[in-house]
Amino acid sequence: MSSPDEWRRQEHIRLATEAARKGRWSRRGRRAWALLRSRPGQLITVGVVGALIGSLLTAWQTSGLPWSDGKQAVCWGTLPKKDAEALFRSDLSVRAEEIRPTRGSDSLPDAQGACRLLALRDGRPTTHIDFRLHHLDGRNDAQTAGWLTDFLSPLAVPFGKGYVGTAAENRTWLELPSGCADGGLANGPAVVEASWGKLPMSSRDDPRWRDAVARATVRLANGAMRALNCDGTLPLPGRLPAAPRYKNTEPRRLCGVDGLALRLSKEQRYELDGTLLAHSPGTARVCGVGVAGAAQTRARLRLVTVEDPRLAQVLADLGATFGRREFDKRGSSSVGSDLALYEASCQTGLVAFLIQNEGIRMDDLPRRLLPRYAAAEAERLGCGSVKVELPR
């Protein structure tokens, strides 16, 4: 008899397969696909993926067609053989499995698409990179909060001027331009993202590996734009900046913000040891506190300023689901479980300020930090004076 976990997995496969074969992504089908791939380090077997994508999937291997002439490309016709193989070690072969970009059905017009690059040794998968096209939807998609935590990383670096997106230690994402794939149910932008579990190639093997993933993400974004009949293309980025370095936490100047202070016990000082600060101008400023040590991959406290108006709208929509909101002359605030959020209008459009407690045992920590943090960051951005009043 199948276990409950196996039964649920088979049900997700059935729903997603049915959605793919019908050529449309119902909300249940989209959720099933997301659940199957929700853990970046967990491989879906080749047989499962083949059944999942059905008639929309093409599976190609470097040892056979269509790469035998060295000219064809995979992942929505964007990645030539040499670029896909460069993402993995040279002793591995590569296969692509994909769902080509589509706007979905009339009732669910949000853009969807996926491509998985599988690295194989003796025909068996050893690692993979997942690329995905989807819309960010703070109001209707329960996974959006997790996406923001995972993809707005304090280890992220910018693609460069003119891009909205970041490249981090195991995730990369890029926003499609305004006007491309808009008009669906989601208020947020369409994004192309890349995620993986264990690194397919060590940075010691090739220190520019992250640059190659960033370029692949841009290639897929351009492929998605062509498939969705959007105008324009994004140029390939050059060499990315170095990742942010760990610094000692400054309790009296938290995340480099003057006047933002915490009174900490010895135990709390240990928990909040180590700070990472990443700034991608025009996208987001992300500070992670409590990230010291190689085993600590997630920050215990996150202070985030979202500078891109479309991404800030996603946060605003997410805040609207928390319940009561407090409005003032400049914006609105909301408080959820272990987080506090404030959105304000600036000369560049909507911006959002977020404090998120990921495990610090201090009551009302986001609520206490947000007013000063939002005021300081609004001043940095030239938004003028803001005074945050949080809901009781």
mmCIF file with all atom_site columns, N, CA, C and O in Angstrom, residues 238-279:
data_model
loop_
_atom_site.group_PDB
_atom_site.id
_atom_site.type_symbol
_atom_site.label_atom_id
_atom_site.label_alt_id
_atom_site.label_comp_id
_atom_site.label_asym_id
_atom_site.label_entity_id
_atom_site.label_seq_id
_atom_site.pdbx_PDB_ins_code
_atom_site.Cartn_x
_atom_site.Cartn_y
_atom_site.Cartn_z
_atom_site.occupancy
_atom_site.B_iso_or_equiv
_atom_site.pdbx_formal_charge
_atom_site.auth_seq_id
_atom_site.auth_comp_id
_atom_site.auth_asym_id
_atom_site.auth_atom_id
_atom_site.pdbx_PDB_model_num
ATOM 1   N N  . GLY A 1 238 ? 27.437 41.542 -18.252 1.00 0.00 ? 238 GLY A N  1
ATOM 2   C CA . GLY A 1 238 ? 28.858 41.253 -18.185 1.00 0.00 ? 238 GLY A CA 1
ATOM 3   C C  . GLY A 1 238 ? 29.184 40.512 -16.903 1.00 0.00 ? 238 GLY A C  1
ATOM 4   O O  . GLY A 1 238 ? 28.340 39.798 -16.344 1.00 0.00 ? 238 GLY A O  1
ATOM 5   N N  . ARG A 1 239 ? 30.391 40.708 -16.418 1.00 0.00 ? 239 ARG A N  1
ATOM 6   C CA . ARG A 1 239 ? 30.806 40.031 -15.197 1.00 0.00 ? 239 ARG A CA 1
ATOM 7   C C  . ARG A 1 239 ? 30.092 40.652 -13.996 1.00 0.00 ? 239 ARG A C  1
ATOM 8   O O  . ARG A 1 239 ? 30.051 41.884 -13.838 1.00 0.00 ? 239 ARG A O  1
ATOM 9   N N  . LEU A 1 240 ? 29.532 39.815 -13.150 1.00 0.00 ? 240 LEU A N  1
ATOM 10  C CA . LEU A 1 240 ? 28.778 40.287 -11.996 1.00 0.00 ? 240 LEU A CA 1
ATOM 11  C C  . LEU A 1 240 ? 29.720 40.697 -10.870 1.00 0.00 ? 240 LEU A C  1
ATOM 12  O O  . LEU A 1 240 ? 30.852 40.219 -10.783 1.00 0.00 ? 240 LEU A O  1
ATOM 13  N N  . PRO A 1 241 ? 29.247 41.577 -9.975  1.00 0.00 ? 241 PRO A N  1
ATOM 14  C CA . PRO A 1 241 ? 30.076 41.962 -8.821  1.00 0.00 ? 241 PRO A CA 1
ATOM 15  C C  . PRO A 1 241 ? 30.313 40.782 -7.885  1.00 0.00 ? 241 PRO A C  1
ATOM 16  O O  . PRO A 1 241 ? 29.604 39.781 -7.937  1.00 0.00 ? 241 PRO A O  1
ATOM 17  N N  . ALA A 1 242 ? 31.293 40.931 -7.033  1.00 0.00 ? 242 ALA A N  1
ATOM 18  C CA . ALA A 1 242 ? 31.558 39.913 -6.021  1.00 0.00 ? 242 ALA A CA 1
ATOM 19  C C  . ALA A 1 242 ? 30.416 39.863 -5.019  1.00 0.00 ? 242 ALA A C  1
ATOM 20  O O  . ALA A 1 242 ? 29.731 40.876 -4.765  1.00 0.00 ? 242 ALA A O  1
ATOM 21  N N  . ALA A 1 243 ? 30.174 38.696 -4.447  1.00 0.00 ? 243 ALA A N  1
ATOM 22  C CA . ALA A 1 243 ? 29.116 38.552 -3.446  1.00 0.00 ? 243 ALA A CA 1
ATOM 23  C C  . ALA A 1 243 ? 29.456 39.359 -2.198  1.00 0.00 ? 243 ALA A C  1
ATOM 24  O O  . ALA A 1 243 ? 30.634 39.548 -1.871  1.00 0.00 ? 243 ALA A O  1
ATOM 25  N N  . PRO A 1 244 ? 28.439 39.864 -1.482  1.00 0.00 ? 244 PRO A N  1
ATOM 26  C CA . PRO A 1 244 ? 28.703 40.619 -0.246  1.00 0.00 ? 244 PRO A CA 1
ATOM 27  C C  . PRO A 1 244 ? 29.469 39.779 0.767   1.00 0.00 ? 244 PRO A C  1
ATOM 28  O O  . PRO A 1 244 ? 29.326 38.557 0.822   1.00 0.00 ? 244 PRO A O  1
ATOM 29  N N  . ARG A 1 245 ? 30.266 40.445 1.584   1.00 0.00 ? 245 ARG A N  1
ATOM 30  C CA . ARG A 1 245 ? 31.049 39.769 2.610   1.00 0.00 ? 245 ARG A CA 1
ATOM 31  C C  . ARG A 1 245 ? 30.363 39.888 3.974   1.00 0.00 ? 245 ARG A C  1
ATOM 32  O O  . ARG A 1 245 ? 29.698 40.883 4.253   1.00 0.00 ? 245 ARG A O  1
ATOM 33  N N  . TYR A 1 246 ? 30.572 38.884 4.792   1.00 0.00 ? 246 TYR A N  1
ATOM 34  C CA . TYR A 1 246 ? 30.038 38.910 6.151   1.00 0.00 ? 246 TYR A CA 1
ATOM 35  C C  . TYR A 1 246 ? 30.727 40.008 6.965   1.00 0.00 ? 246 TYR A C  1
ATOM 36  O O  . TYR A 1 246 ? 31.932 40.215 6.873   1.00 0.00 ? 246 TYR A O  1
ATOM 37  N N  . LYS A 1 247 ? 29.932 40.691 7.776   1.00 0.00 ? 247 LYS A N  1
ATOM 38  C CA . LYS A 1 247 ? 30.457 41.691 8.690   1.00 0.00 ? 247 LYS A CA 1
ATOM 39  C C  . LYS A 1 247 ? 29.910 41.433 10.084  1.00 0.00 ? 247 LYS A C  1
ATOM 40  O O  . LYS A 1 247 ? 28.867 40.792 10.243  1.00 0.00 ? 247 LYS A O  1
ATOM 41  N N  . ASN A 1 248 ? 30.613 41.942 11.070  1.00 0.00 ? 248 ASN A N  1
ATOM 42  C CA . ASN A 1 248 ? 30.100 41.844 12.431  1.00 0.00 ? 248 ASN A CA 1
ATOM 43  C C  . ASN A 1 248 ? 28.841 42.688 12.568  1.00 0.00 ? 248 ASN A C  1
ATOM 44  O O  . ASN A 1 248 ? 28.755 43.803 12.045  1.00 0.00 ? 248 ASN A O  1
ATOM 45  N N  . THR A 1 249 ? 27.866 42.159 13.274  1.00 0.00 ? 249 THR A N  1
ATOM 46  C CA . THR A 1 249 ? 26.624 42.900 13.492  1.00 0.00 ? 249 THR A CA 1
ATOM 47  C C  . THR A 1 249 ? 26.867 44.083 14.422  1.00 0.00 ? 249 THR A C  1
ATOM 48  O O  . THR A 1 249 ? 27.528 43.941 15.456  1.00 0.00 ? 249 THR A O  1
ATOM 49  N N  . GLU A 1 250 ? 26.327 45.224 14.051  1.00 0.00 ? 250 GLU A N  1
ATOM 50  C CA . GLU A 1 250 ? 26.430 46.432 14.871  1.00 0.00 ? 250 GLU A CA 1
ATOM 51  C C  . GLU A 1 250 ? 25.068 46.699 15.508  1.00 0.00 ? 250 GLU A C  1
ATOM 52  O O  . GLU A 1 250 ? 24.189 47.299 14.877  1.00 0.00 ? 250 GLU A O  1
ATOM 53  N N  . PRO A 1 251 ? 24.852 46.275 16.753  1.00 0.00 ? 251 PRO A N  1
ATOM 54  C CA . PRO A 1 251 ? 23.529 46.436 17.374  1.00 0.00 ? 251 PRO A CA 1
ATOM 55  C C  . PRO A 1 251 ? 23.088 47.893 17.483  1.00 0.00 ? 251 PRO A C  1
ATOM 56  O O  . PRO A 1 251 ? 21.888 48.163 17.574  1.00 0.00 ? 251 PRO A O  1
ATOM 57  N N  . ARG A 1 252 ? 24.045 48.836 17.505  1.00 0.00 ? 252 ARG A N  1
ATOM 58  C CA . ARG A 1 252 ? 23.659 50.244 17.633  1.00 0.00 ? 252 ARG A CA 1
ATOM 59  C C  . ARG A 1 252 ? 23.522 50.934 16.282  1.00 0.00 ? 252 ARG A C  1
ATOM 60  O O  . ARG A 1 252 ? 23.170 52.120 16.203  1.00 0.00 ? 252 ARG A O  1
ATOM 61  N N  . ARG A 1 253 ? 23.842 50.205 15.222  1.00 0.00 ? 253 ARG A N  1
ATOM 62  C CA . ARG A 1 253 ? 23.688 50.747 13.853  1.00 0.00 ? 253 ARG A CA 1
ATOM 63  C C  . ARG A 1 253 ? 23.340 49.566 12.939  1.00 0.00 ? 253 ARG A C  1
ATOM 64  O O  . ARG A 1 253 ? 24.087 49.213 12.046  1.00 0.00 ? 253 ARG A O  1
ATOM 65  N N  . LEU A 1 254 ? 22.195 48.997 13.175  1.00 0.00 ? 254 LEU A N  1
ATOM 66  C CA . LEU A 1 254 ? 21.791 47.770 12.527  1.00 0.00 ? 254 LEU A CA 1
ATOM 67  C C  . LEU A 1 254 ? 21.694 47.964 11.011  1.00 0.00 ? 254 LEU A C  1
ATOM 68  O O  . LEU A 1 254 ? 21.067 48.919 10.524  1.00 0.00 ? 254 LEU A O  1
ATOM 69  N N  . CYS A 1 255 ? 22.341 47.074 10.276  1.00 0.00 ? 255 CYS A N  1
ATOM 70  C CA . CYS A 1 255 ? 22.327 47.100 8.806   1.00 0.00 ? 255 CYS A CA 1
ATOM 71  C C  . CYS A 1 255 ? 22.798 48.427 8.239   1.00 0.00 ? 255 CYS A C  1
ATOM 72  O O  . CYS A 1 255 ? 22.366 48.848 7.153   1.00 0.00 ? 255 CYS A O  1
ATOM 73  N N  . GLY A 1 256 ? 23.663 49.117 8.982   1.00 0.00 ? 256 GLY A N  1
ATOM 74  C CA . GLY A 1 256 ? 24.200 50.376 8.492   1.00 0.00 ? 256 GLY A CA 1
ATOM 75  C C  . GLY A 1 256 ? 23.237 51.539 8.560   1.00 0.00 ? 256 GLY A C  1
ATOM 76  O O  . GLY A 1 256 ? 23.490 52.585 7.962   1.00 0.00 ? 256 GLY A O  1
ATOM 77  N N  . VAL A 1 257 ? 22.133 51.395 9.293   1.00 0.00 ? 257 VAL A N  1
ATOM 78  C CA . VAL A 1 257 ? 21.121 52.448 9.395   1.00 0.00 ? 257 VAL A CA 1
ATOM 79  C C  . VAL A 1 257 ? 21.348 53.230 10.684  1.00 0.00 ? 257 VAL A C  1
ATOM 80  O O  . VAL A 1 257 ? 21.228 52.675 11.785  1.00 0.00 ? 257 VAL A O  1
ATOM 81  N N  . ASP A 1 258 ? 21.674 54.486 10.548  1.00 0.00 ? 258 ASP A N  1
ATOM 82  C CA . ASP A 1 258 ? 21.888 55.339 11.723  1.00 0.00 ? 258 ASP A CA 1
ATOM 83  C C  . ASP A 1 258 ? 20.626 55.413 12.569  1.00 0.00 ? 258 ASP A C  1
ATOM 84  O O  . ASP A 1 258 ? 19.528 55.621 12.049  1.00 0.00 ? 258 ASP A O  1
ATOM 85  N N  . GLY A 1 259 ? 20.801 55.237 13.868  1.00 0.00 ? 259 GLY A N  1
ATOM 86  C CA . GLY A 1 259 ? 19.675 55.351 14.790  1.00 0.00 ? 259 GLY A CA 1
ATOM 87  C C  . GLY A 1 259 ? 18.859 54.083 14.943  1.00 0.00 ? 259 GLY A C  1
ATOM 88  O O  . GLY A 1 259 ? 17.930 54.045 15.754  1.00 0.00 ? 259 GLY A O  1
ATOM 89  N N  . LEU A 1 260 ? 19.185 53.035 14.183  1.00 0.00 ? 260 LEU A N  1
ATOM 90  C CA . LEU A 1 260 ? 18.452 51.769 14.312  1.00 0.00 ? 260 LEU A CA 1
ATOM 91  C C  . LEU A 1 260 ? 19.236 50.872 15.258  1.00 0.00 ? 260 LEU A C  1
ATOM 92  O O  . LEU A 1 260 ? 20.303 50.345 14.915  1.00 0.00 ? 260 LEU A O  1
ATOM 93  N N  . ALA A 1 261 ? 18.724 50.712 16.481  1.00 0.00 ? 261 ALA A N  1
ATOM 94  C CA . ALA A 1 261 ? 19.492 50.045 17.531  1.00 0.00 ? 261 ALA A CA 1
ATOM 95  C C  . ALA A 1 261 ? 18.669 48.949 18.193  1.00 0.00 ? 261 ALA A C  1
ATOM 96  O O  . ALA A 1 261 ? 17.437 48.995 18.222  1.00 0.00 ? 261 ALA A O  1
ATOM 97  N N  . LEU A 1 262 ? 19.392 47.958 18.722  1.00 0.00 ? 262 LEU A N  1
ATOM 98  C CA . LEU A 1 262 ? 18.790 46.866 19.474  1.00 0.00 ? 262 LEU A CA 1
ATOM 99  C C  . LEU A 1 262 ? 19.533 46.676 20.783  1.00 0.00 ? 262 LEU A C  1
ATOM 100 O O  . LEU A 1 262 ? 20.763 46.699 20.809  1.00 0.00 ? 262 LEU A O  1
ATOM 101 N N  . ARG A 1 263 ? 18.793 46.476 21.856  1.00 0.00 ? 263 ARG A N  1
ATOM 102 C CA . ARG A 1 263 ? 19.390 46.081 23.120  1.00 0.00 ? 263 ARG A CA 1
ATOM 103 C C  . ARG A 1 263 ? 19.343 44.556 23.186  1.00 0.00 ? 263 ARG A C  1
ATOM 104 O O  . ARG A 1 263 ? 18.266 43.961 23.191  1.00 0.00 ? 263 ARG A O  1
ATOM 105 N N  . LEU A 1 264 ? 20.525 43.939 23.235  1.00 0.00 ? 264 LEU A N  1
ATOM 106 C CA . LEU A 1 264 ? 20.608 42.495 23.123  1.00 0.00 ? 264 LEU A CA 1
ATOM 107 C C  . LEU A 1 264 ? 21.253 41.876 24.359  1.00 0.00 ? 264 LEU A C  1
ATOM 108 O O  . LEU A 1 264 ? 22.214 42.425 24.907  1.00 0.00 ? 264 LEU A O  1
ATOM 109 N N  . SER A 1 265 ? 20.730 40.722 24.754  1.00 0.00 ? 265 SER A N  1
ATOM 110 C CA . SER A 1 265 ? 21.394 39.917 25.781  1.00 0.00 ? 265 SER A CA 1
ATOM 111 C C  . SER A 1 265 ? 22.573 39.189 25.134  1.00 0.00 ? 265 SER A C  1
ATOM 112 O O  . SER A 1 265 ? 22.762 39.220 23.921  1.00 0.00 ? 265 SER A O  1
ATOM 113 N N  . LYS A 1 266 ? 23.383 38.495 25.938  1.00 0.00 ? 266 LYS A N  1
ATOM 114 C CA . LYS A 1 266 ? 24.513 37.749 25.391  1.00 0.00 ? 266 LYS A CA 1
ATOM 115 C C  . LYS A 1 266 ? 24.032 36.680 24.411  1.00 0.00 ? 266 LYS A C  1
ATOM 116 O O  . LYS A 1 266 ? 24.631 36.464 23.358  1.00 0.00 ? 266 LYS A O  1
ATOM 117 N N  . GLU A 1 267 ? 22.953 35.999 24.765  1.00 0.00 ? 267 GLU A N  1
ATOM 118 C CA . GLU A 1 267 ? 22.418 34.958 23.888  1.00 0.00 ? 267 GLU A CA 1
ATOM 119 C C  . GLU A 1 267 ? 21.906 35.554 22.590  1.00 0.00 ? 267 GLU A C  1
ATOM 120 O O  . GLU A 1 267 ? 22.143 35.010 21.503  1.00 0.00 ? 267 GLU A O  1
ATOM 121 N N  . GLN A 1 268 ? 21.235 36.683 22.673  1.00 0.00 ? 268 GLN A N  1
ATOM 122 C CA . GLN A 1 268 ? 20.724 37.328 21.470  1.00 0.00 ? 268 GLN A CA 1
ATOM 123 C C  . GLN A 1 268 ? 21.851 37.863 20.591  1.00 0.00 ? 268 GLN A C  1
ATOM 124 O O  . GLN A 1 268 ? 21.749 37.837 19.363  1.00 0.00 ? 268 GLN A O  1
ATOM 125 N N  . ARG A 1 269 ? 22.935 38.342 21.219  1.00 0.00 ? 269 ARG A N  1
ATOM 126 C CA . ARG A 1 269 ? 24.085 38.782 20.434  1.00 0.00 ? 269 ARG A CA 1
ATOM 127 C C  . ARG A 1 269 ? 24.653 37.623 19.620  1.00 0.00 ? 269 ARG A C  1
ATOM 128 O O  . ARG A 1 269 ? 25.054 37.785 18.474  1.00 0.00 ? 269 ARG A O  1
ATOM 129 N N  . TYR A 1 270 ? 24.675 36.445 20.229  1.00 0.00 ? 270 TYR A N  1
ATOM 130 C CA . TYR A 1 270 ? 25.176 35.266 19.517  1.00 0.00 ? 270 TYR A CA 1
ATOM 131 C C  . TYR A 1 270 ? 24.251 34.912 18.352  1.00 0.00 ? 270 TYR A C  1
ATOM 132 O O  . TYR A 1 270 ? 24.711 34.605 17.253  1.00 0.00 ? 270 TYR A O  1
ATOM 133 N N  . GLU A 1 271 ? 22.946 34.953 18.588  1.00 0.00 ? 271 GLU A N  1
ATOM 134 C CA . GLU A 1 271 ? 21.983 34.624 17.538  1.00 0.00 ? 271 GLU A CA 1
ATOM 135 C C  . GLU A 1 271 ? 22.059 35.594 16.367  1.00 0.00 ? 271 GLU A C  1
ATOM 136 O O  . GLU A 1 271 ? 21.838 35.203 15.212  1.00 0.00 ? 271 GLU A O  1
ATOM 137 N N  . LEU A 1 272 ? 22.362 36.852 16.650  1.00 0.00 ? 272 LEU A N  1
ATOM 138 C CA . LEU A 1 272 ? 22.388 37.874 15.606  1.00 0.00 ? 272 LEU A CA 1
ATOM 139 C C  . LEU A 1 272 ? 23.809 38.186 15.143  1.00 0.00 ? 272 LEU A C  1
ATOM 140 O O  . LEU A 1 272 ? 24.045 39.219 14.518  1.00 0.00 ? 272 LEU A O  1
ATOM 141 N N  . ASP A 1 273 ? 24.733 37.301 15.413  1.00 0.00 ? 273 ASP A N  1
ATOM 142 C CA . ASP A 1 273 ? 26.103 37.520 14.963  1.00 0.00 ? 273 ASP A CA 1
ATOM 143 C C  . ASP A 1 273 ? 26.196 37.333 13.450  1.00 0.00 ? 273 ASP A C  1
ATOM 144 O O  . ASP A 1 273 ? 25.654 36.380 12.909  1.00 0.00 ? 273 ASP A O  1
ATOM 145 N N  . GLY A 1 274 ? 26.864 38.243 12.791  1.00 0.00 ? 274 GLY A N  1
ATOM 146 C CA . GLY A 1 274 ? 27.075 38.140 11.346  1.00 0.00 ? 274 GLY A CA 1
ATOM 147 C C  . GLY A 1 274 ? 25.988 38.837 10.552  1.00 0.00 ? 274 GLY A C  1
ATOM 148 O O  . GLY A 1 274 ? 24.797 38.538 10.696  1.00 0.00 ? 274 GLY A O  1
ATOM 149 N N  . THR A 1 275 ? 26.385 39.791 9.705   1.00 0.00 ? 275 THR A N  1
ATOM 150 C CA . THR A 1 275 ? 25.444 40.541 8.876   1.00 0.00 ? 275 THR A CA 1
ATOM 151 C C  . THR A 1 275 ? 25.898 40.511 7.424   1.00 0.00 ? 275 THR A C  1
ATOM 152 O O  . THR A 1 275 ? 27.080 40.653 7.124   1.00 0.00 ? 275 THR A O  1
ATOM 153 N N  . LEU A 1 276 ? 24.943 40.328 6.523   1.00 0.00 ? 276 LEU A N  1
ATOM 154 C CA . LEU A 1 276 ? 25.177 40.440 5.091   1.00 0.00 ? 276 LEU A CA 1
ATOM 155 C C  . LEU A 1 276 ? 24.283 41.537 4.553   1.00 0.00 ? 276 LEU A C  1
ATOM 156 O O  . LEU A 1 276 ? 23.085 41.584 4.858   1.00 0.00 ? 276 LEU A O  1
ATOM 157 N N  . LEU A 1 277 ? 24.835 42.423 3.747   1.00 0.00 ? 277 LEU A N  1
ATOM 158 C CA . LEU A 1 277 ? 24.062 43.520 3.177   1.00 0.00 ? 277 LEU A CA 1
ATOM 159 C C  . LEU A 1 277 ? 24.263 43.541 1.667   1.00 0.00 ? 277 LEU A C  1
ATOM 160 O O  . LEU A 1 277 ? 25.393 43.677 1.183   1.00 0.00 ? 277 LEU A O  1
ATOM 161 N N  . ALA A 1 278 ? 23.190 43.390 0.929   1.00 0.00 ? 278 ALA A N  1
ATOM 162 C CA . ALA A 1 278 ? 23.230 43.397 -0.533  1.00 0.00 ? 278 ALA A CA 1
ATOM 163 C C  . ALA A 1 278 ? 22.337 44.519 -1.047  1.00 0.00 ? 278 ALA A C  1
ATOM 164 O O  . ALA A 1 278 ? 21.210 44.690 -0.575  1.00 0.00 ? 278 ALA A O  1
ATOM 165 N N  . HIS A 1 279 ? 22.832 45.276 -2.026  1.00 0.00 ? 279 HIS A N  1
ATOM 166 C CA . HIS A 1 279 ? 22.038 46.346 -2.619  1.00 0.00 ? 279 HIS A CA 1
ATOM 167 C C  . HIS A 1 279 ? 22.107 46.247 -4.140  1.00 0.00 ? 279 HIS A C  1
ATOM 168 O O  . HIS A 1 279 ? 23.186 46.294 -4.715  1.00 0.00 ? 279 HIS A O  1
#
